[in-house]
């Protein structure tokens, strides 16, 4: 027979987590309705991010250039994520770590040069 009392702390933790997350989601909505700040009207429901109504179907396809820029951003963002821990510990790792990081940066520079040559960074 399995002793289920060992799982009691986990169940308590899950219960508290669910209760707190539900409170953080539903209490602001309840307070908004009770205080009267929840009064939707045409101005509140209008577009606020771009400032003008959508002129196309929101489900239309995006231009592939958006995806190329996003992929390039992710690549160079990951490069920065790999560079920081390396820079902190490069002196204790020795020349092998320095040479391998220079190869890594060189590969990324070649990729950037290729994307630049192909015109992936140009916007019309």
Short mmCIF file of C-alpha atoms in Angstrom, two decimals:
data_model
loop_
_atom_site.label_atom_id
_atom_site.label_comp_id
_atom_site.label_asym_id
_atom_site.label_seq_id
_atom_site.Cartn_x
_atom_site.Cartn_y
_atom_site.Cartn_z
CA UNK A 1 0.00 0.00 0.00
CA UNK A 2 1.31 3.43 -0.94
CA UNK A 3 1.51 6.07 1.78
CA UNK A 4 -0.29 9.06 0.26
CA UNK A 5 0.52 11.38 3.16
CA UNK A 6 3.86 12.13 1.50
CA UNK A 7 2.00 13.94 -1.27
CA UNK A 8 0.13 16.25 1.12
CA UNK A 9 2.73 19.11 0.94
CA UNK A 10 2.62 19.00 -2.86
CA UNK A 11 -1.17 19.10 -2.87
CA UNK A 12 -1.16 21.99 -0.41
CA UNK A 13 1.35 23.86 -2.56
CA UNK A 14 -0.77 23.27 -5.67
CA UNK A 15 -3.91 24.37 -3.84
CA UNK A 16 -2.29 27.61 -2.67
CA UNK A 17 -0.86 28.26 -6.14
CA UNK A 18 -4.24 27.74 -7.82
CA UNK A 19 -6.02 29.88 -5.22
CA UNK A 20 -3.53 32.76 -5.54
CA UNK A 21 -3.44 32.69 -9.33
CA UNK A 22 -7.23 32.62 -9.47
CA UNK A 23 -7.40 35.52 -7.04
CA UNK A 24 -4.94 37.56 -9.12
CA UNK A 25 -7.04 36.94 -12.23
CA UNK A 26 -10.60 37.23 -10.97
CA UNK A 27 -10.38 39.76 -8.12
CA UNK A 28 -9.43 42.73 -10.36
CA UNK A 29 -12.35 41.90 -12.66
CA UNK A 30 -14.72 41.68 -9.70
CA UNK A 31 -13.45 44.94 -8.20
CA UNK A 32 -13.82 46.65 -11.59
CA UNK A 33 -17.44 45.57 -11.87
CA UNK A 34 -18.26 46.50 -8.28
CA UNK A 35 -16.66 49.95 -8.42
CA UNK A 36 -18.29 50.86 -11.71
CA UNK A 37 -15.15 51.19 -13.80
CA UNK A 38 -16.39 48.40 -16.08
CA UNK A 39 -18.51 50.45 -18.48
CA UNK A 40 -17.67 49.44 -22.03
CA UNK A 41 -18.49 52.01 -24.67
CA UNK A 42 -17.44 52.69 -28.24
CA UNK A 43 -14.31 54.60 -27.24
CA UNK A 44 -13.10 51.95 -24.79
CA UNK A 45 -13.60 49.18 -27.33
CA UNK A 46 -11.85 51.02 -30.17
CA UNK A 47 -8.32 50.29 -31.42
CA UNK A 48 -5.71 51.74 -29.12
CA UNK A 49 -2.39 50.20 -30.15
CA UNK A 50 -2.06 51.54 -33.68
CA UNK A 51 -4.56 54.40 -33.52
CA UNK A 52 -6.63 53.53 -36.57
CA UNK A 53 -9.10 50.78 -37.44
CA UNK A 54 -7.87 47.70 -39.23
CA UNK A 55 -8.13 48.03 -42.99
CA UNK A 56 -7.41 44.38 -43.80
CA UNK A 57 -8.53 41.02 -42.58
CA UNK A 58 -6.51 40.27 -39.43
CA UNK A 59 -6.10 36.66 -40.57
CA UNK A 60 -4.23 37.63 -43.73
CA UNK A 61 -0.74 36.31 -44.36
CA UNK A 62 2.27 38.28 -43.22
CA UNK A 63 5.09 39.17 -45.51
CA UNK A 64 7.99 36.73 -45.18
CA UNK A 65 10.30 39.63 -44.29
CA UNK A 66 8.67 39.84 -40.85
CA UNK A 67 9.69 36.25 -40.21
CA UNK A 68 13.22 36.82 -41.51
CA UNK A 69 13.73 39.79 -39.20
CA UNK A 70 12.32 37.78 -36.29
CA UNK A 71 14.65 34.86 -36.99
CA UNK A 72 17.65 37.17 -37.28
CA UNK A 73 16.69 38.83 -34.00
CA UNK A 74 16.43 35.47 -32.24
CA UNK A 75 19.81 34.37 -33.60
CA UNK A 76 21.61 37.47 -32.38
CA UNK A 77 19.70 37.52 -29.11
CA UNK A 78 20.86 33.96 -28.47
CA UNK A 79 24.38 35.03 -29.32
CA UNK A 80 24.22 37.60 -26.54
CA UNK A 81 22.84 34.96 -24.18
CA UNK A 82 25.81 32.70 -24.94
CA UNK A 83 28.36 35.52 -24.76
CA UNK A 84 27.56 36.69 -21.25
CA UNK A 85 28.39 33.49 -19.31
CA UNK A 86 31.43 32.98 -21.50
CA UNK A 87 32.67 36.51 -20.78
CA UNK A 88 32.28 35.98 -17.05
CA UNK A 89 34.34 32.79 -17.01
CA UNK A 90 36.72 33.20 -19.98
CA UNK A 91 39.82 33.78 -17.87
CA UNK A 92 39.34 30.58 -15.90
CA UNK A 93 38.52 28.48 -19.00
CA UNK A 94 41.67 29.21 -20.97
CA UNK A 95 42.52 29.54 -24.63
CA UNK A 96 40.32 26.68 -25.80
CA UNK A 97 37.18 28.52 -24.68
CA UNK A 98 38.40 31.75 -26.27
CA UNK A 99 39.14 30.09 -29.62
CA UNK A 100 35.83 28.20 -29.67
CA UNK A 101 33.89 31.43 -28.97
CA UNK A 102 35.77 33.24 -31.72
CA UNK A 103 34.76 30.44 -34.12
CA UNK A 104 31.15 30.80 -32.93
CA UNK A 105 31.18 34.58 -33.43
CA UNK A 106 32.84 34.12 -36.83
CA UNK A 107 30.06 31.75 -37.92
CA UNK A 108 27.44 34.27 -36.82
CA UNK A 109 29.29 37.06 -38.64
CA UNK A 110 29.29 34.94 -41.80
CA UNK A 111 25.54 34.38 -41.38
CA UNK A 112 24.98 38.12 -40.94
CA UNK A 113 27.09 38.89 -44.01
CA UNK A 114 25.12 36.33 -46.03
CA UNK A 115 21.77 37.76 -44.89
CA UNK A 116 22.99 41.28 -45.64
CA UNK A 117 24.20 40.26 -49.11
CA UNK A 118 20.88 38.55 -49.89
CA UNK A 119 18.99 41.70 -48.86
CA UNK A 120 17.20 40.19 -45.87
CA UNK A 121 17.92 43.34 -43.82
CA UNK A 122 16.56 45.80 -46.39
CA UNK A 123 13.00 47.05 -46.12
CA UNK A 124 11.06 48.55 -49.00
#
